[in-house]
């Protein structure tokens, strides 16, 4: 008795195709199910039968010697392949994958288009093949079929004829029709090119696997594959022909494969997935909802909008259902599709707002469903350790972004912080530092924004080369990065990361490299850029209980070298160099303020700032320090109390004199006012000097200094700008007169005494009312003044 092979051509991730496959398998009752996918997954396909496997999930294959060379095969609950897998496992019949093995696919050079299980860079998902545009074949088969049917929208046409239909009395009829259509599209002859040759390899290998199933004694074989491959599998060439085709396969590479969680968002076309679909969340709703899916989906949309404070009621839902169905009739569609549904949501629930509609599209049309895989799935030891830590620290991965505030004084929160910092060292940015809604300037609080991404599975495999635990891998990665670092700032940032991550084993090795690099580096700009990270690390060490004696010595040494070399390093800088150095100047000033005052470091830094402020350009800009840096040095000295306002005003007057170049003076003013201009309000004399200089700038020079001045004043607080503008508009500026004693209005004792009881109560002074209910009396001095 010959074997009966039934080809079920599908579109990947289509709910209509999935329902049709389920109906066809129920009718066929096959004794073997063959599915397009990597054969390396045959030993682990049985994991899909358990309740712990929740789609969307994906098969992840990677090269053992090069984990970055990896590929994904995603499956959702509405994927026809997933339906076939579950049918075979539930029915107890063999389930086999028959596509070209990943060992061949991953042996090819990454980045070639159309490769099955396309190798993906970390963060870039790959799929089984590119649907809608099968590589090397007729451009867009669905688009061509839609055009032949007179429809200008391929997705809408496919929804109408496949995704929205329910299986009829003949469960195989849809597959026969699709096979005939694809055969007609492929009648144009063999295509050429690398992608087409790769399809030929895949189809030859699939035919070999179908022959192997026949030889194994199976009599009713169901093959679930992409509809485009059906014509190539329907007509079997000779075995010799397929062997000759497969002779061109590259040499295999050693591969590992496992199941990993996936998300609906990563199934979408916007993610870059070749077999992506437009609306995975919508398709999931279509597949899982019995009966009319429209009312329930619009009810969910209303719930979402209400949760975001949009006024949506049940009446809106009823009207939206009516409008969507009316639009479907007007557009001659059998049922309301996604287009009609979204049009109804925009008009009825969102009041025409695309902003509110974008929320519905993001949460419901695309969705953020995250799958789950059982503990028994193969995994590298690093993945198992991470899973253990996630459970013990109660940090469940989720694709929905969420804010996490940590109090580092609590043991569990400190452990969470170390985990997130260690993962960042490994390139796994599950958590990203963020600003907290809770106002706090203490170093004991951290705020994170968490969002799990499926591609982290690849990065975990890559990071496994550094160790078998998260702590060990992060330490190994830190030491390796330190040895490869070429700049001092890289090393100081790495030291800070090690302290934050609690990597006591890695810190000595990183510190040795840092000390050697710091001793040889003579670039003051590099030293200035490195010091703030070291000082932050010292502060974090106080909170986390880290021994940072060696770190303090390196920081003090860097600070001393910066004090010595700062004035020469600031000489002759151009505008861009001066702006960059100003930022480093501010950072170093703040860092030195945080260091323990040992050995007169603060005094040496103040001396360096004074030397910087005195270096005026005598023979041109190249002979002195730019005005931007001189003005900034004066302001820092003033804020620290090492320079009084009288001396600051004198220096401002000298700079704004006719002897100074207007551009240099404008730069000085910018540096002086950066960080706050309130001193112009507190000292009207400074504002008067600035006003006199500005009105005396020649017209031919004014246009050159105007951008600097505009930038300077635009950075001031809005209240300061408004007050300065009001004072300038009021007339000539100068010192405000102070009223002489006795020239003010006469004191009215009766009115003053009316407030005495309250004042006495606030100040705790003796004295009571003269009579019940009367005002209290505060003793007066002989001259009539209150005590």
XYZ file of C-alpha atoms in Angstrom:
787
model
C 0.000 0.000 0.000
C 1.525 3.338 -1.066
C 1.821 6.253 1.331
C -0.587 9.175 1.029
C 1.125 12.556 1.376
C -1.061 15.642 1.906
C 0.577 19.041 1.485
C -0.913 21.779 3.629
C 0.451 25.057 2.285
C 0.108 27.880 4.781
C 1.036 31.444 5.461
C 3.121 31.558 8.604
C 1.370 33.179 11.566
C -2.087 33.265 9.989
C -5.141 32.435 12.146
C -7.185 31.352 9.142
C -4.395 29.014 8.021
C -4.107 27.695 11.579
C -7.843 26.897 11.761
C -7.685 25.263 8.356
C -4.687 23.123 9.403
C -6.507 22.024 12.562
C -9.595 21.014 10.557
C -7.525 19.235 7.906
C -5.550 17.221 10.456
C -8.735 16.191 12.228
C -10.033 14.865 8.936
C -6.813 13.234 7.712
C -5.816 11.591 11.003
C -2.182 11.287 9.804
C 0.293 8.878 11.355
C 3.171 11.352 10.843
C 3.287 15.153 10.829
C 6.139 16.832 8.940
C 6.676 20.554 9.552
C 8.891 23.141 7.912
C 11.569 23.857 10.530
C 15.085 22.883 11.669
C 15.495 19.095 12.156
C 17.804 19.706 15.126
C 14.631 20.522 17.096
C 13.210 16.992 16.811
C 14.568 15.884 20.232
C 13.008 18.865 22.050
C 9.698 19.163 20.194
C 8.058 17.102 22.940
C 8.483 20.016 25.369
C 5.682 21.784 23.499
C 3.171 19.271 24.905
C 3.443 20.518 28.486
C 1.376 23.245 30.095
C 4.569 25.096 30.975
C 5.142 25.906 27.292
C 3.063 28.986 26.515
C 3.350 30.635 23.081
C 4.618 32.855 21.627
C 7.887 30.945 21.751
C 10.729 30.421 19.332
C 13.330 27.839 18.478
C 16.780 29.363 18.906
C 19.702 27.726 17.112
C 23.239 29.024 17.394
C 26.716 27.950 16.356
C 28.554 26.451 19.321
C 31.867 28.122 18.404
C 30.266 31.460 17.502
C 27.089 32.075 19.553
C 26.523 35.411 17.835
C 25.672 33.439 14.707
C 22.144 32.461 15.611
C 18.673 32.088 14.153
C 15.107 32.076 15.446
C 11.992 30.192 14.314
C 9.084 31.907 16.135
C 5.666 30.359 16.742
C 2.509 31.961 18.092
C -0.668 30.265 19.234
C -2.174 31.151 15.845
C 0.786 29.810 13.832
C -0.201 26.829 11.662
C 3.064 25.073 12.550
C 2.274 25.363 16.264
C -1.200 23.927 15.677
C 0.389 21.009 13.806
C 2.960 20.444 16.576
C 0.277 20.347 19.262
C -1.949 18.050 17.173
C 0.845 15.544 16.647
C 1.904 15.524 20.298
C -1.683 15.236 21.562
C -2.453 12.464 19.065
C 0.742 10.580 19.886
C 2.052 10.564 16.312
C 5.634 11.453 15.289
C 6.338 15.130 14.675
C 9.383 15.882 12.542
C 10.947 19.059 11.176
C 12.033 18.765 7.559
C 13.595 22.071 6.537
C 17.292 22.493 5.827
C 19.216 21.901 9.082
C 20.440 24.936 10.973
C 23.921 23.402 10.843
C 23.969 24.275 7.126
C 22.096 27.565 7.389
C 24.454 28.918 10.046
C 27.490 27.797 8.056
C 26.690 30.379 5.396
C 27.872 33.956 5.668
C 25.466 35.971 7.847
C 23.510 38.780 6.323
C 22.648 37.053 3.023
C 18.984 37.812 2.275
C 16.341 35.154 2.411
C 18.343 32.587 4.297
C 16.091 30.134 6.148
C 16.480 30.719 9.820
C 18.262 33.876 8.792
C 21.294 34.547 11.067
C 20.500 37.464 13.261
C 22.612 40.032 14.939
C 21.775 40.343 18.638
C 18.550 42.262 18.858
C 17.475 41.435 15.305
C 15.079 38.489 15.041
C 15.215 36.067 12.165
C 12.547 33.841 10.700
C 11.991 30.748 8.662
C 11.562 32.627 5.429
C 10.348 35.939 4.117
C 6.636 35.728 3.460
C 4.949 38.240 1.270
C 8.273 38.435 -0.583
C 9.697 34.908 -1.026
C 13.324 35.445 -1.974
C 14.387 34.863 -5.540
C 10.815 34.089 -6.672
C 7.926 36.193 -7.989
C 8.095 39.437 -6.007
C 5.025 39.248 -3.753
C 2.791 36.201 -4.295
C -0.006 37.472 -2.071
C 0.148 40.855 -3.785
C 0.018 39.213 -7.209
C -2.949 37.092 -6.219
C -4.726 40.129 -4.781
C -4.078 42.076 -7.971
C -5.467 39.233 -10.047
C -8.585 39.345 -7.856
C -8.939 43.092 -8.445
C -7.915 44.163 -4.936
C -5.299 46.849 -4.349
C -4.611 45.839 -0.730
C -2.940 42.399 -0.409
C -3.420 42.180 3.381
C -7.107 43.018 3.135
C -7.612 40.483 0.349
C -5.816 37.758 2.298
C -7.883 38.506 5.400
C -11.112 38.228 3.423
C -10.335 34.934 1.678
C -8.268 33.147 4.352
C -7.958 34.672 7.809
C -11.633 35.535 8.376
C -13.071 32.330 7.004
C -14.018 29.272 8.990
C -13.349 25.733 7.713
C -16.169 24.499 5.534
C -17.437 21.023 4.873
C -14.343 20.219 2.802
C -11.388 20.921 5.103
C -8.859 20.401 2.305
C -10.444 22.734 -0.245
C -8.508 25.861 0.854
C -5.189 24.039 0.502
C -6.052 22.791 -2.961
C -6.943 26.327 -4.062
C -3.779 27.844 -2.592
C -1.634 25.113 -4.180
C -3.132 25.817 -7.607
C -2.523 29.548 -7.200
C 1.105 29.061 -6.173
C 1.703 26.627 -9.001
C 0.437 29.237 -11.448
C 2.763 31.838 -9.967
C 5.776 29.509 -10.261
C 5.083 28.538 -13.863
C 7.218 31.444 -15.056
C 10.312 29.241 -14.896
C 13.194 28.813 -12.521
C 14.495 31.949 -10.923
C 18.193 32.641 -10.558
C 20.329 34.123 -7.811
C 21.627 33.045 -4.381
C 18.216 33.224 -2.713
C 16.583 31.085 -5.387
C 19.387 28.522 -5.189
C 18.925 28.407 -1.437
C 15.208 27.698 -1.927
C 16.181 24.861 -4.255
C 18.406 23.399 -1.510
C 15.643 23.668 1.053
C 13.032 22.060 -1.178
C 15.388 19.250 -2.168
C 16.050 18.513 1.499
C 12.309 18.576 2.290
C 11.642 16.053 -0.478
C 14.330 13.785 0.954
C 12.645 13.924 4.355
C 9.258 13.073 2.846
C 10.868 10.028 1.194
C 12.431 9.071 4.545
C 8.985 9.198 6.218
C 7.618 6.876 3.537
C 10.499 4.459 4.043
C 9.778 4.486 7.789
C 6.410 2.882 7.039
C 4.093 5.877 7.518
C 1.029 5.693 5.315
C -0.800 8.958 6.033
C 1.686 11.821 6.040
C 0.709 15.457 6.530
C 3.248 18.103 5.475
C 2.789 21.631 6.836
C 4.964 24.108 4.960
C 4.953 27.551 3.408
C 2.442 27.691 0.564
C 5.156 28.786 -1.833
C 6.969 25.425 -1.465
C 3.913 23.249 -2.173
C 4.402 23.020 -5.974
C 8.033 21.958 -5.474
C 6.979 19.174 -3.084
C 3.960 18.046 -5.065
C 6.017 16.733 -7.987
C 8.900 14.527 -6.875
C 11.977 14.462 -9.112
C 14.387 11.548 -8.913
C 16.437 10.871 -5.823
C 19.594 11.385 -7.854
C 18.409 14.867 -8.841
C 17.915 15.937 -5.226
C 21.243 14.421 -4.178
C 22.973 16.411 -6.885
C 21.300 19.604 -5.678
C 22.289 18.932 -2.058
C 25.892 18.312 -3.071
C 26.318 22.089 -3.036
C 25.668 22.387 0.696
C 28.384 24.066 2.789
C 30.228 22.265 5.552
C 28.169 21.826 8.707
C 28.875 23.750 11.883
C 28.199 22.446 15.388
C 24.926 23.878 16.631
C 22.812 23.896 19.765
C 19.082 24.528 19.778
C 16.503 25.299 22.448
C 13.151 26.920 23.083
C 13.075 30.550 24.214
C 10.204 32.919 25.080
C 9.054 35.243 22.298
C 6.673 38.197 22.041
C 3.919 39.340 19.725
C 5.826 42.554 19.115
C 8.731 40.560 17.683
C 6.332 38.843 15.288
C 5.410 42.158 13.716
C 6.856 43.456 10.484
C 8.018 46.618 12.274
C 10.553 44.538 14.233
C 12.377 43.608 11.022
C 11.246 39.965 11.105
C 11.130 38.677 7.535
C 7.978 36.608 8.044
C 6.407 39.313 10.157
C 2.734 40.214 10.120
C 1.015 43.541 10.569
C -1.206 42.723 13.536
C -0.169 39.794 15.781
C -2.410 40.912 18.656
C -5.425 41.146 16.343
C -4.654 37.751 14.798
C -4.374 36.184 18.257
C -7.826 37.570 19.086
C -9.285 36.209 15.850
C -7.895 32.730 16.532
C -8.836 32.453 20.202
C -12.311 34.020 20.092
C -15.275 31.808 19.311
C -18.052 33.447 17.332
C -18.044 37.107 16.316
C -14.705 38.590 17.480
C -15.699 42.233 16.895
C -17.731 43.119 20.055
C -15.234 41.559 22.441
C -12.242 43.262 20.792
C -13.945 46.669 20.872
C -14.840 46.088 24.525
C -11.148 45.495 25.262
C -10.311 48.693 23.366
C -12.799 50.605 25.494
C -11.310 49.175 28.698
C -7.836 50.236 27.570
C -8.933 53.769 26.755
C -10.832 54.127 30.011
C -7.723 53.034 31.908
C -5.907 55.917 30.200
C -8.597 58.413 31.300
C -10.458 58.593 27.989
C -14.243 58.981 28.471
C -15.486 55.807 26.750
C -18.752 54.122 27.690
C -20.669 51.018 26.662
C -22.641 53.217 24.256
C -19.395 53.938 22.420
C -18.762 50.206 22.063
C -22.232 49.586 20.627
C -21.887 52.440 18.151
C -18.357 51.343 17.154
C -19.588 47.796 16.422
C -22.405 49.212 14.276
C -20.036 51.532 12.390
C -17.426 48.822 11.723
C -20.053 46.491 10.266
C -21.526 49.288 8.159
C -18.090 50.141 6.767
C -17.536 46.464 5.881
C -20.783 46.425 3.896
C -19.933 49.677 2.115
C -16.489 48.316 1.198
C -17.948 45.007 0.037
C -16.134 42.911 2.606
C -17.633 39.726 4.085
C -16.733 40.764 7.648
C -15.361 43.826 9.356
C -11.580 43.596 9.215
C -8.885 45.409 11.108
C -9.134 48.480 8.865
C -12.850 48.929 9.517
C -12.413 48.221 13.220
C -9.682 50.824 13.646
C -11.657 53.367 11.632
C -14.574 52.835 14.010
C -12.330 53.161 17.078
C -10.822 56.391 15.788
C -14.181 57.951 14.963
C -16.284 56.797 17.911
C -13.920 56.187 20.817
C -10.979 58.485 20.068
C -12.870 61.516 18.727
C -10.669 61.429 15.638
C -7.434 61.484 17.634
C -4.562 59.523 16.153
C -2.741 59.712 19.486
C -5.382 57.667 21.284
C -5.635 55.323 18.299
C -1.863 54.757 18.430
C -2.299 53.482 21.989
C -4.900 50.959 20.838
C -2.690 49.912 17.948
C 0.330 49.435 20.190
C -1.409 47.525 22.999
C -4.071 45.521 21.137
C -3.220 45.340 17.444
C 0.438 44.524 18.082
C 0.465 43.566 21.750
C 3.160 42.629 24.238
C 2.333 39.012 25.059
C 5.412 37.183 26.364
C 5.658 33.420 26.108
C 7.031 30.921 28.609
C 9.200 27.816 28.263
C 9.526 24.937 30.743
C 12.509 24.527 33.030
C 13.436 21.341 31.210
C 14.316 23.178 28.010
C 18.032 23.022 27.150
C 19.895 26.093 28.384
C 23.439 27.201 29.064
C 24.407 27.315 32.762
C 24.422 31.115 32.666
C 20.754 31.128 31.651
C 19.858 28.773 34.494
C 21.679 30.954 37.021
C 19.884 34.040 35.721
C 16.527 32.270 35.995
C 17.347 31.281 39.580
C 18.243 34.866 40.473
C 15.105 36.242 38.850
C 12.996 33.957 41.004
C 14.856 34.485 44.264
C 14.842 38.275 43.825
C 11.226 38.308 42.586
C 12.109 40.034 39.321
C 9.892 38.454 36.694
C 10.809 39.314 33.078
C 8.077 41.243 31.300
C 7.933 43.014 27.961
C 5.784 45.828 29.320
C 8.051 48.662 30.487
C 7.872 49.272 34.224
C 9.647 51.518 36.683
C 11.539 50.033 39.609
C 12.773 52.088 42.589
C 15.395 50.438 44.791
C 16.477 51.309 48.313
C 20.088 50.089 48.516
C 19.887 49.915 52.311
C 17.619 46.869 51.914
C 19.335 43.567 51.213
C 16.936 42.400 48.495
C 17.003 45.744 46.672
C 20.799 45.851 46.823
C 20.926 42.353 45.311
C 18.540 43.432 42.553
C 20.760 46.408 41.803
C 23.860 44.210 41.565
C 22.068 41.832 39.192
C 20.935 44.612 36.847
C 24.399 46.207 36.817
C 26.046 42.846 36.122
C 23.713 42.193 33.221
C 24.540 45.627 31.777
C 28.218 44.689 31.871
C 27.283 41.631 29.795
C 25.408 43.753 27.251
C 21.985 42.621 28.511
C 20.162 45.896 29.110
C 17.120 44.435 30.839
C 17.216 47.452 33.134
C 18.235 50.975 32.174
C 18.886 53.635 34.852
C 16.204 56.317 34.877
C 15.020 59.322 36.852
C 12.684 58.460 39.686
C 9.390 60.163 40.372
C 10.510 60.167 44.010
C 12.696 63.196 44.682
C 15.879 62.070 46.416
C 19.473 63.227 46.269
C 20.858 60.377 48.383
C 23.093 57.672 46.956
C 21.019 54.936 48.600
C 18.272 55.150 45.969
C 18.338 53.831 42.396
C 15.641 53.960 39.742
C 15.422 51.605 36.783
C 13.225 51.129 33.743
C 12.796 47.400 33.075
C 11.826 45.806 29.774
C 12.699 42.257 28.726
C 13.498 41.584 25.068
C 13.466 38.116 23.437
C 16.842 38.668 21.766
C 18.456 38.703 25.210
C 18.479 34.909 24.813
C 21.204 35.266 22.180
C 23.210 37.690 24.300
C 23.044 35.297 27.248
C 24.475 32.533 25.070
C 27.213 34.900 23.883
C 28.026 35.937 27.450
C 28.347 32.302 28.537
C 31.951 32.350 27.303
C 32.849 34.552 30.312
C 31.451 32.289 33.022
C 28.708 29.943 34.146
C 27.115 32.340 36.655
C 25.989 35.938 36.246
C 28.567 37.155 38.765
C 31.398 35.113 37.249
C 30.540 36.087 33.690
C 30.306 39.786 34.570
C 33.661 39.633 36.364
C 35.309 37.894 33.433
C 33.795 40.364 31.011
C 35.010 43.322 33.118
C 38.599 42.041 33.272
C 38.605 41.375 29.545
C 37.239 44.841 28.800
C 39.881 46.434 31.072
C 42.710 44.716 29.232
C 41.291 45.842 25.900
C 40.632 49.446 26.979
C 42.676 52.158 25.277
C 41.454 55.287 27.086
C 41.481 56.233 30.737
C 37.796 57.199 30.698
C 36.875 53.656 29.644
C 38.713 52.254 32.638
C 37.223 54.661 35.168
C 33.735 53.931 33.845
C 34.545 50.218 34.149
C 35.706 50.654 37.753
C 32.456 52.435 38.537
C 30.485 49.631 36.894
C 32.404 46.991 38.903
C 31.627 48.768 42.158
C 27.973 49.139 41.253
C 27.825 45.461 40.296
C 29.639 44.320 43.454
C 32.397 42.527 41.523
C 35.023 42.352 44.270
C 36.966 39.637 42.423
C 37.314 41.703 39.239
C 38.078 45.060 40.851
C 41.770 44.441 41.764
C 42.643 43.431 38.209
C 40.786 46.418 36.758
C 42.413 48.753 39.282
C 45.898 47.551 38.327
C 45.221 48.366 34.700
C 43.734 51.724 35.712
C 46.743 52.657 37.875
C 49.161 51.808 35.064
C 47.162 53.767 32.508
C 46.732 56.775 34.807
C 50.481 56.913 35.507
C 51.274 57.098 31.796
C 48.455 59.381 30.633
C 49.503 63.023 30.386
C 46.394 64.380 28.689
C 44.697 66.663 31.220
C 41.402 66.437 29.319
C 41.489 62.636 29.646
C 42.346 62.899 33.345
C 39.536 65.406 33.892
C 37.066 63.138 32.129
C 38.143 60.157 34.254
C 38.067 61.719 37.725
C 34.256 62.188 38.161
C 33.555 58.490 37.575
C 36.130 57.542 40.205
C 34.631 59.918 42.740
C 31.126 58.584 42.040
C 32.508 55.104 42.578
C 33.870 56.192 45.957
C 30.431 57.501 46.971
C 28.694 54.316 45.836
C 31.283 52.321 47.776
C 30.195 54.066 50.962
C 26.612 52.888 50.443
C 27.483 49.355 49.310
C 30.188 48.718 51.892
C 32.982 48.355 49.304
C 36.673 48.651 50.224
C 37.902 51.531 48.087
C 41.243 52.479 49.627
C 43.197 51.963 46.406
C 40.513 53.772 44.448
C 40.818 56.826 46.695
C 44.579 56.951 46.156
C 44.170 56.851 42.370
C 41.494 59.559 42.503
C 43.667 61.838 44.659
C 46.597 61.329 42.320
C 44.501 62.227 39.299
C 43.183 65.332 41.039
C 46.712 66.533 41.876
C 47.874 66.083 38.292
C 44.831 67.972 37.022
C 45.590 70.888 39.384
C 49.122 71.135 38.030
C 48.336 70.771 34.365
C 45.015 72.604 34.078
C 46.171 76.164 33.164
C 48.557 75.077 30.375
C 45.972 72.601 29.028
C 43.398 75.400 28.701
C 45.687 77.758 26.803
C 45.043 78.379 23.111
C 41.828 76.355 22.842
C 39.353 77.129 20.080
C 35.626 77.618 20.732
C 34.753 73.924 20.517
C 37.690 72.896 22.705
C 36.838 75.575 25.265
C 33.210 74.428 25.442
C 34.279 70.812 26.009
C 36.814 71.856 28.649
C 34.187 73.934 30.460
C 32.078 70.830 30.967
C 35.080 68.928 32.337
C 35.931 71.896 34.573
C 32.486 71.775 36.173
C 32.665 67.999 36.626
C 36.120 68.109 38.215
C 35.057 70.950 40.518
C 32.103 68.903 41.735
C 34.238 65.773 42.083
C 36.927 67.504 44.156
C 34.198 68.904 46.370
C 33.110 65.329 47.117
C 36.597 64.021 47.858
C 37.731 63.963 51.451
C 39.716 67.170 52.192
C 43.086 65.491 52.615
C 46.431 67.211 52.044
C 45.027 70.566 51.024
C 43.564 69.322 47.737
C 40.766 71.908 47.805
C 43.326 74.704 48.250
C 45.428 73.426 45.344
C 42.328 73.295 43.154
C 41.398 76.874 44.092
C 44.941 77.968 43.222
C 44.600 76.297 39.828
C 41.329 78.161 39.213
C 42.962 81.475 40.178
C 45.827 80.808 37.783
C 43.306 79.979 35.091
C 41.366 83.218 35.694
C 44.540 85.331 35.376
C 45.661 83.958 32.006
C 44.267 86.647 29.751
C 45.176 86.646 26.039
C 47.908 89.283 25.691
C 48.999 88.702 22.117
C 45.939 87.019 20.650
C 43.654 84.091 21.472
C 46.476 81.557 21.127
C 48.478 83.125 23.985
C 45.903 82.872 26.759
C 42.925 81.050 28.173
C 39.593 81.648 26.387
C 37.204 84.026 28.143
C 34.680 81.218 28.561
C 37.040 79.315 30.883
C 38.337 82.392 32.728
C 34.797 83.518 33.484
C 33.859 80.041 34.609
C 36.847 79.873 36.957
C 35.858 83.193 38.558
C 32.288 81.965 39.038
C 33.429 78.714 40.685
C 35.673 80.626 43.061
C 32.809 83.012 43.868
C 30.369 80.179 44.563
C 32.905 78.481 46.868
C 33.414 81.671 48.865
C 37.070 81.970 47.854
C 36.347 85.199 46.001
C 34.086 87.977 47.283
C 31.509 89.767 45.150
C 33.583 92.956 45.191
C 36.522 91.225 43.526
C 34.187 89.424 41.091
C 32.678 92.778 40.112
C 36.160 94.231 39.609
C 37.150 91.387 37.310
C 33.891 91.738 35.388
C 34.551 95.461 34.966
C 38.045 94.793 33.607
C 36.789 92.208 31.143
C 33.998 94.461 29.924
C 36.330 97.405 29.422
C 37.163 98.766 25.997
C 40.551 97.019 26.113
C 38.978 93.562 25.822
C 37.819 92.048 22.555
C 34.005 91.863 22.480
C 33.995 88.157 21.562
C 36.328 87.305 24.459
C 34.219 89.410 26.833
C 31.026 87.685 25.684
C 32.635 84.311 26.320
C 33.694 85.444 29.807
C 30.130 86.493 30.567
C 28.798 83.159 29.337
C 31.169 81.236 31.569
C 30.444 83.483 34.539
C 26.651 83.220 34.265
C 26.473 79.498 33.440
C 24.621 77.653 36.158
C 22.461 80.527 37.344
C 22.083 84.255 36.845
C 20.421 85.125 40.141
C 23.571 86.977 41.231
C 22.668 89.690 38.672
C 19.553 90.331 40.725
C 21.284 90.234 44.083
C 24.090 92.564 42.980
C 22.617 95.308 40.743
C 26.107 96.683 40.202
C 27.049 93.624 38.153
C 23.934 94.033 36.039
C 24.777 97.702 35.540
C 28.303 96.864 34.349
C 26.927 94.321 31.923
C 24.332 96.765 30.618
C 26.905 99.527 30.085
C 29.214 97.185 28.190
C 26.437 95.802 26.020
C 25.199 99.246 24.972
C 28.775 100.270 24.079
C 29.524 97.310 21.785
C 30.122 98.668 18.241
C 27.429 97.849 15.720
C 29.839 96.013 13.428
C 30.837 93.685 16.287
C 27.414 93.267 17.876
C 26.237 90.689 15.320
C 29.303 88.554 16.114
C 28.711 88.461 19.872
C 24.922 88.227 19.658
C 24.804 84.390 19.331
C 26.987 84.034 22.434
C 24.830 86.417 24.435
C 21.610 84.835 23.271
C 22.886 81.397 24.253
C 24.019 82.712 27.639
C 20.738 84.383 28.581
C 18.548 81.638 27.134
C 20.150 79.248 29.648
C 19.086 81.388 32.608
C 15.992 80.573 34.620
C 12.778 82.036 33.213
C 12.174 84.103 36.355
C 15.677 85.560 36.217
C 15.284 86.504 32.562
C 11.960 88.207 33.203
C 13.274 90.188 36.183
C 16.435 91.271 34.348
C 14.315 92.379 31.415
C 12.013 94.365 33.688
C 14.897 96.153 35.371
C 16.562 97.018 32.083
C 13.268 98.319 30.676
C 12.746 100.463 33.776
C 15.634 102.772 32.925
C 19.316 103.272 33.741
C 20.756 100.600 35.999
C 22.814 101.236 39.071
C 22.937 100.648 42.743
C 19.533 100.909 44.305
C 19.340 103.623 47.014
C 19.019 102.405 50.580
C 16.417 104.372 52.625
C 17.917 106.315 55.521
C 16.784 105.605 59.087
C 13.688 107.515 60.056
C 12.647 108.389 56.527
C 10.056 105.633 56.238
C 6.348 105.967 57.058
C 5.400 106.578 60.680
C 4.477 103.575 62.769
C 0.807 103.341 63.729
C 0.855 101.805 67.247
C -2.844 100.967 67.244
C -2.666 98.950 64.041
C 0.609 97.354 65.096
C -0.796 96.339 68.480
C -3.643 94.489 66.765
C -1.098 91.954 65.479
C 0.831 91.696 68.746
C -1.057 88.652 70.185
C -0.248 86.525 67.143
C 3.365 87.698 67.016
C 3.784 87.008 70.739
C 2.360 83.526 70.293
C 4.656 82.757 67.347
C 7.766 84.067 69.088
C 6.918 82.638 72.501
C 7.210 86.060 74.180
C 5.559 86.926 77.497
C 2.598 89.214 77.621
C -1.101 88.639 77.587
C -4.181 90.602 76.705
C -4.842 93.771 78.645
C -8.348 92.544 79.299
C -10.158 89.372 78.206
C -10.397 89.441 74.436
C -8.140 92.529 74.255
C -4.785 92.723 72.528
C -1.649 91.616 74.336
C 1.076 94.102 75.103
C 4.719 93.498 74.348
C 7.035 95.473 76.652
C 8.548 98.484 74.980
C 11.904 100.115 75.437
C 12.304 103.678 76.626
C 12.448 104.982 73.077
C 9.098 103.370 72.276
C 10.531 100.441 70.243
C 9.208 96.987 70.925
C 11.594 94.655 72.685
